[in-house]
Amino acid sequence: MRGGEAIIESLKKMGVETIFGYPGGQTIPFYDMLYDADIDHILVRHEQAAAHAADGFARASGKVGVCLATSGPGATNLVTGIATSYMDSSPIVAITGQVPTHLIGNDAFQEADIMGITMPIVKHSFQPKDPDLIPSIIKTSFDIAASGRPGPVLIDVPKEVQEGELTSFDDNLIQIPGYKPTLKGNPRQIKKACELIKQAKRPLVLAGAGVILADACSEFNEFVHLINAPVMTSLLGKGAINEKDELALGMLGMHGRKVSNDSVNECDLLIAIGIRFSDRTTGRLDSFVPDSKVIHIDIDPAEIGKNVDVDLPIVGDAKNILNSLNNLFKGYKASNEVNAWTDKIKQRKIDLLPRVTYDDVPLKPQSVIKEISEVLTPESILTTDVGQNQMWAAHFYDTQKPRKFISSGGLGTMGFGFPSAIGAKVACPQDPVVSINGDGGFLMVCQELATVYDYDLPVIAVVLENRTLGMVYQWQSLLYNERHSETKFKDSPDFVKLAESFGINAVRVEKPGETKDVLKTAIKDNEAILIDIVIDSEESLPMLPPGAGINEMIGEYKLEKDVI
Amino acid sequence: MEEEYHIISTLVENRPGVLQKIAGLFTRRDFNIEGITVGKSETKGLARMVITVKADEKILEQVTKQLNKLVDVIKIKDITKNAVKRELCLIKVSTASEVERAEILQYSNIFRAQIIDVSEETLIVEITGDGDKINAFISLLERFGIRKISRTGITAMSRGI
């Protein structure tokens, strides 16, 4: 067995059925061996899309996503995708070809020090110099990527290692004594948390992606109902709780739901789970929950106390810890004070529901998201790009299940939405997959329409067309005297013709109600489609200006109850 | 919070790239690294790094935790309070006359430094000690004309078991 075959065998052993990649000079041996292998390969049209697709696959399935690129430019094109998954703790394994070992360091053709380049954005990386090590390296990479706080692992395989013969297939040649994530929460800390929760009069829960990554959503749901505390989430925490649940207030943060941003500083106990308190979630730190105690549960000890001072940390896996907490709270009845507080917040949620009903032309993005919400089932997957489209989706779309809202949070990568939807569709072929994009971000990755066509992947690409780079445009409108520097396009391409040139159906939508009809038909027909939706370019979203506290939003927050 | 010097002893996998990872981590997180020494440890395949950082308590906690997250890092200990610290320094100094040469030899004896190379016009002196001792010795030699200084940075070990 040769090195490349060992990669394929090892991937299969890890349960991998599909990889996303793009061949090149230094991966020709691998691709030759792939030719006869029974593992699916999706040929993307740009390596960055391979990384995003692997990431989307991982987020939708909970399994490790795999992407592949050649050395040099192929590898550097993966960098944005690897950084995206690193920031959002998404488990991917990125395999790159490398020039033959004897040429490394010689500035050989298509040589790049991808190990060095990616060092700050991977959880770990390997460069096998001996084919015998490949099975162990792949196994260890999957273990590192998926366990503890998940993240990307890079494997850089020199060309001759892909071709070299293994003396034997042994995947236990590598030990990693320095890697031992803490999974079980300290029982004493858990007991103390229990006491703090019982003493609290105005508890709030803040859930991040960690709850979803730990596959702890049902335990989480049980927990918040046991203690009857309202729940906010971060952007990536969307789906940790069914957002139609009365306890779910919605997203907290720079573009958060008014009910969450207004209420967070009123709590006397914040229970934060699987979250890293990003500046986009907390706003100005010194005015964030000033009068509240904080319990912070996270698997990464380095997140404890990094941004927000914590009264009670519990390091460990959210599922384990929530299970222990639920056992301690079995049969527990929340105090009258807590019930009164929670009732008040529940009512506030209803009073402050954001306005989504509009019949304006050009369309308001809020009403577009509303129409999409009305068609999609709880199982449907929504991926977003980055910018206004992302915040509209996050703000106005109620995510009902975990792993059904996929978005680039930490890195905020434009061009993530569409390729991540390809990965999500491969992971969940039975579920409708809709990607919400702006016209800016979509053009960064529109070549992937070819991938969708080639593999007959029924991905629905929504393009919210406002002919601006909306989020920056909005900042310029609100904070820079309407000096719209380089954020207005002269015009957009004809997205319908663009899609059709790839063999993908497309429809242009301009009026209320049309989005709903087109989407319904697309889901029923189970075909790829691009829906180009022309929206009001002046519409903006209330926001926290930089340096502001969480409850100091600017911009008018229109309410649904005010709709006449 | 006040910034102080801390000495962190770190046991790491002795593999290529590990020093780069640790140095990169310090740069990326804007930690203030003062010095780093690396060498093989008592265990085969493992190296010991002694890192000197200037940090307040909060940053120090982050330094330790972020280092601990690196897969190649096996063990970390802040040994500031209970450490024997040593640095090695080589100094090439000009010797204009026999008298000066004799003087340098005398100073070297007092500081328990050693002459490890002699030429007609220069001497190389090797001195070991903590930073203050080395600084004091260097300032004594300055008037003879120092041509080159090469310092290892601090390595350290905790006392007792």
XYZ file of C-alpha atoms in Angstrom:
725
model
C 0.000 0.000 0.000
C 1.277 3.439 -0.952
C 0.990 6.653 1.054
C -1.919 8.051 -0.945
C -3.812 4.776 -0.650
C -3.125 4.823 3.064
C -4.713 8.287 3.245
C -7.824 6.974 1.514
C -7.960 3.809 3.647
C -7.480 5.821 6.826
C -10.179 8.317 5.860
C -12.554 5.453 5.184
C -11.664 3.957 8.553
C -12.629 7.294 10.097
C -16.028 7.006 8.442
C -15.397 9.583 5.735
C -17.585 9.162 2.664
C -17.022 12.461 0.888
C -14.102 14.842 0.586
C -14.036 18.284 -1.008
C -11.021 19.139 -3.095
C -9.190 20.507 -6.073
C -6.249 18.698 -7.642
C -2.861 20.104 -8.586
C 0.722 19.166 -9.384
C 1.721 17.833 -5.985
C -1.448 15.822 -5.422
C -1.469 14.007 -8.763
C -0.292 10.742 -7.125
C -3.077 10.956 -4.561
C -5.699 11.731 -7.198
C -4.467 8.813 -9.273
C -5.082 6.493 -6.327
C -8.437 8.165 -5.678
C -9.467 7.209 -9.221
C -10.129 3.613 -8.164
C -11.219 4.290 -4.597
C -14.754 4.055 -3.278
C -14.785 7.418 -1.602
C -16.683 10.376 -3.066
C -14.848 13.496 -4.089
C -16.583 16.800 -4.784
C -14.551 18.884 -7.192
C -15.081 22.504 -6.200
C -13.982 25.423 -8.388
C -11.789 27.204 -5.867
C -9.909 25.687 -2.938
C -11.425 28.167 -0.497
C -14.810 26.660 -1.291
C -13.435 23.201 -0.456
C -12.513 24.385 3.032
C -15.863 26.143 3.545
C -17.744 23.120 2.231
C -15.853 20.823 4.613
C -16.686 23.292 7.382
C -20.379 23.420 6.391
C -20.385 19.621 6.281
C -18.905 19.486 9.784
C -21.340 22.007 11.238
C -24.367 20.333 9.679
C -23.379 16.763 10.566
C -21.233 17.015 13.681
C -18.661 14.874 11.888
C -15.206 15.909 10.736
C -15.184 17.577 7.304
C -12.285 16.894 4.950
C -10.829 19.143 2.276
C -7.897 18.691 -0.019
C -5.690 21.008 -2.040
C -2.367 20.955 -3.771
C 0.780 22.664 -2.503
C 1.578 26.377 -2.774
C -1.369 28.375 -4.133
C -3.801 25.512 -3.567
C -2.801 25.380 0.068
C -2.822 29.149 0.563
C -6.310 29.288 -0.955
C -7.444 27.059 1.917
C -6.158 29.511 4.497
C -9.305 31.656 4.790
C -11.414 28.544 5.172
C -9.117 27.054 7.799
C -9.108 30.332 9.742
C -12.904 30.424 9.550
C -13.211 26.967 11.079
C -10.577 27.773 13.699
C -12.439 30.841 14.910
C -15.722 28.948 15.075
C -14.299 25.704 16.532
C -15.402 23.610 13.593
C -13.715 20.230 13.147
C -12.099 19.917 9.744
C -9.063 18.058 8.466
C -7.302 19.859 5.627
C -4.910 17.775 3.557
C -2.428 19.536 1.313
C 0.119 18.248 -1.135
C 3.676 19.423 -0.632
C 6.701 19.418 -2.885
C 8.936 16.337 -2.472
C 10.880 16.361 0.791
C 14.246 16.885 -0.913
C 12.932 20.101 -2.472
C 11.373 21.551 0.696
C 13.082 24.824 1.499
C 14.411 25.263 -2.034
C 11.686 27.641 -3.197
C 10.555 24.892 -5.522
C 7.706 25.413 -7.981
C 4.414 25.797 -6.079
C 6.154 25.485 -2.746
C 4.726 27.343 0.235
C 5.444 26.772 3.910
C 1.808 25.996 4.631
C 2.736 24.490 8.013
C 4.218 27.838 8.997
C 1.513 29.919 7.356
C -1.313 28.103 9.136
C 0.392 27.707 12.513
C -1.723 30.373 14.255
C -5.010 29.129 12.757
C -4.889 25.378 13.268
C -5.440 23.326 16.364
C -2.523 21.183 15.261
C -0.652 20.188 12.121
C 1.398 17.296 10.795
C 3.842 16.807 7.942
C 4.456 13.078 7.492
C 7.922 12.400 6.151
C 7.407 8.642 6.201
C 4.428 6.864 4.592
C 4.262 4.478 7.561
C 3.105 7.367 9.733
C 0.105 8.259 7.580
C -2.503 5.987 9.211
C -1.533 7.187 12.690
C -1.454 10.827 11.630
C -4.905 10.665 10.051
C -6.376 8.917 13.073
C -4.764 11.377 15.487
C -5.831 14.338 13.351
C -9.462 13.262 13.480
C -9.208 12.781 17.213
C -7.696 16.227 17.751
C -10.096 17.945 15.330
C -13.240 16.498 16.872
C -12.484 16.216 20.585
C -12.230 18.857 23.283
C -12.797 22.230 21.714
C -12.979 21.209 18.056
C -10.867 22.856 15.377
C -9.006 22.417 12.127
C -6.023 20.105 11.698
C -3.679 20.373 8.724
C -1.816 17.435 7.184
C 0.843 18.483 4.674
C 1.921 15.464 2.622
C 5.051 15.678 0.462
C 4.616 14.167 -2.967
C 7.021 11.255 -2.540
C 5.312 10.302 0.726
C 2.059 9.897 -1.222
C 3.891 7.525 -3.547
C 6.052 5.681 -1.012
C 5.226 2.128 0.046
C 4.157 1.455 3.624
C 5.923 -1.377 5.412
C 2.720 -1.976 7.385
C -0.614 -0.300 8.113
C -0.459 0.627 11.784
C -2.434 3.568 13.120
C -1.034 3.506 16.645
C 2.429 4.890 16.039
C 1.795 8.343 17.481
C 1.201 9.387 21.044
C 0.092 12.877 22.024
C 0.735 13.109 25.772
C 0.309 16.895 25.655
C -3.305 16.644 24.552
C -5.846 15.805 27.218
C -8.985 17.936 27.090
C -10.940 18.179 30.329
C -14.306 16.575 29.759
C -15.776 16.022 33.199
C -16.729 19.066 35.212
C -15.462 19.355 38.768
C -18.323 18.023 40.986
C -17.625 20.617 43.687
C -17.894 23.443 41.174
C -21.098 21.950 39.804
C -22.548 21.831 43.327
C -21.573 25.446 43.891
C -23.202 26.396 40.605
C -26.323 24.681 41.773
C -26.306 26.783 44.953
C -25.757 30.014 43.003
C -28.644 29.172 40.720
C -30.920 28.460 43.673
C -30.010 31.787 45.273
C -30.540 33.802 42.092
C -33.640 35.903 41.699
C -33.134 37.022 38.107
C -31.178 34.339 36.250
C -30.422 34.463 32.544
C -28.770 31.807 30.431
C -26.429 32.590 27.542
C -25.679 29.731 25.159
C -22.941 29.594 22.556
C -21.878 27.173 19.872
C -20.332 24.972 22.561
C -23.758 23.656 23.517
C -24.332 22.532 19.921
C -20.783 21.226 19.454
C -21.129 19.154 22.622
C -24.364 17.709 21.262
C -25.913 18.895 24.508
C -29.064 20.618 23.261
C -31.604 18.247 24.774
C -29.798 18.405 28.148
C -29.661 22.171 27.767
C -33.360 22.361 27.031
C -34.138 20.272 30.093
C -31.863 22.424 32.242
C -33.324 25.824 31.325
C -36.857 24.539 31.850
C -35.934 22.987 35.198
C -34.626 26.288 36.477
C -37.127 28.311 34.405
C -34.596 30.853 33.178
C -34.834 32.855 29.952
C -32.228 32.011 27.307
C -30.196 34.206 25.003
C -27.725 32.877 22.479
C -24.733 34.110 20.562
C -24.896 34.092 16.769
C -23.409 30.614 16.664
C -25.523 29.480 19.592
C -28.625 29.771 17.419
C -30.322 26.393 17.492
C -29.094 25.456 20.976
C -32.712 26.066 21.974
C -35.796 26.142 19.778
C -36.191 29.863 19.196
C -39.944 29.441 19.148
C -39.774 28.313 22.801
C -41.142 30.996 25.101
C -37.940 30.952 27.130
C -35.836 31.723 24.041
C -35.219 35.437 23.685
C -32.986 35.244 20.621
C -29.550 36.502 19.802
C -27.608 38.807 22.085
C -25.035 41.230 20.719
C -24.165 44.009 18.345
C -27.228 43.277 16.198
C -29.055 41.277 18.830
C -32.762 41.115 19.595
C -33.886 44.104 21.602
C -35.344 41.903 24.337
C -31.952 40.225 24.872
C -29.861 43.382 24.763
C -32.275 45.280 27.013
C -32.629 42.513 29.559
C -29.135 41.119 29.944
C -27.904 43.747 32.364
C -30.942 43.246 34.622
C -29.988 39.715 35.604
C -28.376 38.871 38.931
C -26.928 35.617 37.604
C -25.641 34.923 34.116
C -25.149 31.271 33.281
C -22.944 31.202 30.183
C -22.419 27.867 28.478
C -20.073 27.054 25.598
C -19.425 30.651 24.738
C -16.302 32.781 24.510
C -17.821 36.228 25.145
C -16.787 37.726 21.813
C -16.821 41.517 21.642
C -19.675 41.224 19.132
C -21.741 39.404 21.758
C -20.981 41.479 24.849
C -20.474 45.041 23.636
C -18.357 47.158 25.935
C -17.036 44.825 28.618
C -17.003 47.102 31.635
C -20.731 47.736 31.312
C -21.649 44.114 30.564
C -23.668 42.447 33.367
C -22.182 44.812 35.984
C -24.448 43.679 38.836
C -24.514 40.025 38.059
C -22.667 36.949 39.155
C -21.338 34.883 36.270
C -21.132 31.106 35.949
C -19.066 30.136 32.938
C -19.124 26.588 31.622
C -16.677 25.884 28.816
C -14.465 23.070 27.612
C -11.573 25.435 26.923
C -9.975 26.627 30.178
C -8.337 29.504 28.293
C -11.777 31.017 27.653
C -12.515 31.274 31.370
C -11.787 34.812 32.503
C -10.334 35.797 29.112
C -12.905 38.510 28.453
C -15.452 38.482 31.265
C -14.571 38.023 34.932
C -16.171 34.871 36.207
C -17.463 34.072 39.706
C -17.747 30.370 39.117
C -15.975 28.556 36.281
C -16.661 24.972 35.324
C -14.294 23.512 32.762
C -15.575 20.522 30.855
C -17.900 19.129 28.267
C -21.281 20.871 28.303
C -23.200 17.620 27.921
C -21.569 16.029 30.969
C -21.952 19.121 33.079
C -25.557 19.774 32.092
C -26.384 16.151 32.865
C -24.917 16.541 36.347
C -26.780 19.803 36.870
C -30.039 18.269 35.689
C -29.609 15.443 38.188
C -29.099 17.956 40.971
C -32.185 19.910 39.892
C -34.448 16.896 39.487
C -37.906 17.815 40.768
C -36.783 21.370 41.446
C -39.351 24.141 41.450
C -38.061 27.614 40.685
C -38.836 30.240 43.325
C -41.747 32.648 42.968
C -39.290 35.463 42.429
C -37.652 33.631 39.548
C -41.011 32.742 38.037
C -42.138 36.362 38.261
C -38.912 37.536 36.611
C -39.160 34.977 33.842
C -42.820 35.811 33.213
C -41.863 39.454 32.936
C -39.137 38.702 30.395
C -41.390 36.363 28.423
C -43.944 39.152 28.132
C -41.187 41.573 27.177
C -40.137 39.198 24.426
C -43.638 39.319 22.957
C -43.803 43.104 23.303
C -40.440 43.588 21.634
C -40.782 41.158 18.743
C -39.127 42.831 15.778
C -41.231 43.975 12.882
C -41.180 41.559 9.966
C -44.444 42.480 8.276
C -43.941 44.874 5.380
C -45.443 45.120 1.930
C -42.947 47.626 0.562
C -41.382 47.514 -2.887
C -38.405 47.351 -3.122
C -38.720 44.551 -0.633
C -37.670 44.899 2.973
C -35.180 42.157 3.934
C -37.182 41.532 7.107
C -40.207 40.475 5.075
C -38.029 38.298 2.840
C -36.685 36.424 5.870
C -40.220 36.157 7.186
C -41.371 34.519 3.950
C -38.411 32.141 4.050
C -39.270 31.260 7.670
C -42.822 30.456 6.677
C -41.712 27.928 4.073
C -38.808 26.198 5.803
C -39.352 23.219 8.058
C -37.453 22.897 11.364
C -35.158 20.388 9.649
C -34.187 22.840 6.910
C -30.661 24.210 7.037
C -30.003 27.886 6.616
C -26.471 29.018 5.880
C -25.595 32.676 5.699
C -22.894 34.779 4.248
C -21.453 37.671 6.237
C -22.784 41.171 6.650
C -26.312 42.528 6.667
C -27.712 39.372 5.067
C -26.287 37.365 7.956
C -27.651 39.645 10.636
C -31.088 39.816 9.031
C -31.175 36.041 8.892
C -29.886 35.683 12.447
C -32.234 38.328 13.796
C -35.486 37.468 12.055
C -35.226 33.714 11.447
C -36.218 31.443 14.311
C -33.882 28.461 14.322
C -35.652 25.487 15.817
C -33.029 22.786 15.925
C -29.278 22.548 16.428
C -26.968 22.480 13.388
C -29.632 24.136 11.246
C -28.188 27.646 11.278
C -24.686 27.835 9.816
C -22.736 31.051 9.676
C -19.198 32.380 9.896
C -19.165 34.062 13.295
C -15.673 34.709 14.579
C -13.810 35.391 11.367
C -16.807 36.868 9.561
C -15.796 35.435 6.209
C -17.581 36.823 3.163
C -18.000 34.046 0.644
C -18.754 31.451 3.316
C -22.511 31.149 2.805
C -22.785 29.429 -0.542
C -19.939 26.875 -0.325
C -20.859 25.979 3.253
C -24.356 25.197 1.942
C -22.778 22.743 -0.511
C -21.122 20.977 2.421
C -24.327 21.036 4.452
C -26.275 19.531 1.546
C -23.757 16.712 1.198
C -24.060 16.088 4.943
C -27.850 16.191 5.004
C -29.164 15.317 1.531
C -32.710 14.858 2.873
C -33.002 18.360 4.326
C -33.686 21.511 2.307
C -30.580 23.730 2.334
C -30.934 27.442 1.727
C -28.015 29.827 1.708
C -28.686 33.502 2.285
C -26.146 35.763 0.615
C -25.588 39.373 -0.187
C -24.708 40.350 -3.728
C -21.176 41.230 -2.545
C -20.289 37.926 -0.897
C -22.040 35.782 -3.495
C -19.859 37.178 -6.251
C -16.786 36.063 -4.306
C -17.825 32.427 -4.704
C -20.370 32.336 -7.534
C -18.129 29.944 -9.482
C -19.426 27.231 -7.152
C -22.647 27.230 -9.166
C -20.619 24.915 -11.408
C -20.065 22.512 -8.498
C -23.752 22.546 -7.654
C -24.541 21.774 -11.293
C -21.939 19.017 -11.691
C -23.095 17.059 -8.663
C -26.765 17.885 -9.047
C -26.907 19.290 -5.527
C -30.283 20.916 -4.879
C -28.887 23.884 -2.961
C -31.046 26.997 -2.906
C -29.004 30.180 -3.182
C -30.786 33.329 -2.125
C -29.081 36.558 -3.163
C -30.336 39.620 -1.343
C -29.482 42.173 -3.961
C -29.053 45.721 -2.746
C -26.113 46.708 -4.981
C -24.121 47.790 -1.951
C -21.694 46.263 0.498
C -24.501 46.645 2.959
C -22.886 46.327 6.360
C -20.071 48.755 5.657
C -22.576 50.983 3.832
C -24.729 50.960 6.971
C -21.788 51.917 9.210
C -20.942 54.715 6.813
C -24.561 55.894 6.902
C -24.824 55.822 10.677
C -21.306 56.685 11.806
C -19.411 58.273 8.909
C -21.690 61.076 7.733
C -23.104 59.045 4.866
C -19.749 59.090 3.096
C -20.270 55.843 1.199
C -16.699 55.170 0.272
C -16.399 52.246 -2.192
C -19.539 50.467 -1.022
C -21.929 51.189 -3.878
C -21.833 49.098 -7.025
C -22.600 50.845 -10.295
C -24.835 47.881 -10.991
C -25.117 44.186 -10.306
C -24.601 41.459 -12.838
C -27.746 39.807 -14.103
C -27.807 37.055 -11.483
C -30.470 35.141 -13.374
C -28.372 34.966 -16.535
C -25.289 34.237 -14.434
C -26.933 31.191 -12.862
C -28.433 30.066 -16.150
C -25.028 30.171 -17.788
C -24.007 27.491 -15.271
C -27.129 25.481 -16.061
C -28.813 26.488 -12.795
C -32.396 27.740 -12.718
C -32.881 31.243 -11.449
C -35.696 33.620 -10.658
C -35.720 37.324 -9.934
C -38.045 38.387 -7.129
C -39.241 41.947 -6.616
C -42.622 41.772 -4.945
C -44.003 40.569 -1.618
C -45.145 36.957 -1.622
C -42.955 35.887 -4.517
C -40.096 34.635 -2.346
C -42.446 32.266 -0.602
C -43.896 30.875 -3.831
C -40.536 30.418 -5.526
C -38.999 28.779 -2.471
C -41.929 26.390 -2.051
C -41.649 25.254 -5.643
C -37.862 24.918 -5.415
C -38.108 22.701 -2.343
C -40.858 20.621 -3.907
C -38.930 20.179 -7.154
C -35.754 19.440 -5.189
C -33.600 21.325 -7.663
C -30.856 23.856 -7.326
C -32.025 27.388 -7.863
C -30.762 30.916 -7.467
C -33.329 33.369 -6.149
C -32.261 36.923 -6.836
C -34.258 39.132 -4.478
C -34.117 42.851 -5.025
C -34.215 44.619 -1.669
C -34.193 48.143 -0.333
C -30.579 49.286 -0.241
C -31.251 51.843 2.471
C -32.596 49.343 4.985
C -30.330 48.969 7.983
C -30.358 47.088 11.220
C -30.176 48.623 14.694
C -26.664 48.184 16.050
C -24.271 48.848 18.877
C -21.798 51.488 17.806
C -18.191 50.497 18.567
C -17.366 50.996 22.234
C -21.019 51.085 23.308
C -22.588 49.048 26.060
C -24.883 46.150 25.217
C -28.062 48.149 25.910
C -27.034 51.241 23.957
C -28.264 50.348 20.475
C -28.674 53.008 17.859
C -31.102 53.003 14.936
C -34.847 52.622 15.221
C -35.963 49.169 16.394
C -39.288 48.677 14.692
C -41.747 46.441 16.478
C -44.186 43.968 15.021
C -46.899 45.062 17.464
C -46.799 48.560 15.923
C -47.791 47.274 12.495
C -51.162 48.766 11.703
C -2.626 44.998 37.799
C 1.106 45.266 38.046
C 3.387 43.690 35.489
C 6.136 41.472 36.838
C 8.688 39.076 35.435
C 7.643 35.464 35.538
C 9.651 32.397 34.718
C 7.709 29.584 33.162
C 9.259 26.173 32.797
C 7.683 24.219 29.958
C 8.128 20.632 28.918
C 7.488 20.236 25.193
C 7.770 17.676 22.420
C 11.221 17.993 20.892
C 10.021 18.416 17.306
C 10.757 20.904 14.566
C 8.410 23.851 14.632
C 7.630 23.752 18.351
C 9.772 26.782 19.163
C 8.122 28.609 16.265
C 4.670 27.700 17.581
C 5.426 29.008 21.032
C 7.113 32.167 19.803
C 4.231 32.673 17.356
C 1.681 32.290 20.117
C 3.381 35.045 22.102
C 3.411 37.397 19.121
C -0.158 36.652 18.097
C -1.624 37.190 21.545
C 0.542 40.221 22.178
C 2.300 38.669 25.169
C 5.554 40.280 26.164
C 8.262 37.630 25.912
C 11.583 38.620 27.489
C 13.589 35.535 26.845
C 13.410 31.904 25.963
C 15.936 29.088 26.338
C 15.501 25.614 24.915
C 17.339 22.353 25.266
C 16.859 18.615 25.584
C 15.294 17.489 28.838
C 15.866 14.424 31.040
C 13.305 12.514 28.960
C 14.091 11.352 25.452
C 12.038 13.186 22.844
C 11.113 16.015 25.180
C 12.705 19.432 25.461
C 12.507 21.931 28.277
C 11.856 25.571 27.491
C 12.348 28.250 30.066
C 10.342 31.309 29.139
C 10.621 34.677 30.827
C 7.562 36.899 30.413
C 6.609 40.278 31.733
C 2.935 40.154 32.588
C 0.273 40.934 35.167
C -1.681 38.142 36.829
C -4.463 38.109 34.234
C -2.125 37.978 31.253
C 0.039 35.387 32.979
C -3.028 33.193 33.385
C -3.752 33.547 29.667
C -0.117 32.790 28.784
C -0.219 29.587 30.803
C -3.596 28.491 29.492
C -2.845 29.277 25.876
C 0.496 27.445 26.094
C -1.267 24.498 27.642
C -3.604 24.337 24.651
C -0.748 23.631 22.264
C -0.738 19.925 21.542
C 3.081 19.866 21.705
C 3.160 21.293 25.212
C 3.181 18.602 27.875
C 3.574 20.455 31.140
C 3.845 24.029 32.338
C 4.948 25.432 35.668
C 5.403 28.971 36.883
C 8.606 28.650 38.927
C 9.232 32.358 39.537
C 9.012 32.188 43.332
C 11.196 29.184 43.897
C 13.725 29.090 41.118
C 17.472 28.950 40.720
C 18.157 31.206 37.778
C 21.275 31.169 35.646
C 22.413 32.782 32.479
C 25.576 32.225 30.505
C 27.353 35.097 28.819
C 30.393 35.275 26.546
C 32.238 38.567 26.352
C 34.997 39.422 23.910
C 37.046 42.197 25.385
C 40.025 44.174 24.032
C 43.306 43.894 25.883
C 45.528 46.865 25.004
C 48.305 46.027 27.444
C 49.669 43.390 29.827
C 48.398 45.464 32.730
C 44.861 45.460 31.384
C 45.032 41.769 30.728
C 46.043 41.152 34.334
C 43.253 43.370 35.562
C 40.641 41.491 33.537
C 41.989 38.228 34.906
C 41.590 39.549 38.427
C 37.991 40.619 37.848
C 37.260 37.286 36.249
C 38.577 35.488 39.333
C 36.401 37.556 41.619
C 33.315 36.860 39.473
C 34.322 33.242 38.956
C 34.394 33.836 35.227
C 36.694 31.913 32.955
C 38.937 32.910 30.124
C 38.121 30.588 27.274
C 40.004 32.168 24.374
C 43.089 34.316 24.136
C 44.500 36.237 21.177
C 47.051 39.019 21.045
C 44.474 41.742 21.280
C 41.412 40.091 22.833
C 40.152 37.706 25.463
C 36.849 35.833 25.564
C 35.463 35.553 29.071
C 32.692 33.158 30.016
C 30.533 34.067 32.980
C 27.546 32.323 34.518
C 25.116 33.779 37.001
C 21.898 35.654 37.360
C 21.250 38.738 35.279
C 22.484 41.235 37.887
C 25.818 39.546 38.328
C 26.395 39.439 34.584
C 25.365 43.073 34.175
C 27.778 44.089 36.922
C 30.630 42.177 35.307
C 29.906 43.685 31.899
C 29.961 47.207 33.275
C 33.342 46.515 34.897
C 34.758 45.366 31.572
C 33.348 48.263 29.596
C 36.344 50.534 30.016
C 38.622 47.970 28.351
C 36.490 48.015 25.233
C 33.929 45.274 24.744
C 33.851 43.965 21.197
C 31.071 41.414 21.399
C 28.562 40.100 23.893
C 26.567 36.905 23.494
C 24.011 36.022 26.205
C 21.863 32.899 26.428
C 18.998 34.398 28.371
C 17.833 32.924 31.634
C 17.385 29.251 32.234
C 15.994 28.145 35.550
C 14.934 25.248 37.707
C 12.741 25.040 40.767
C 14.483 24.245 44.046
C 14.016 21.024 46.029
C 11.773 18.244 44.757
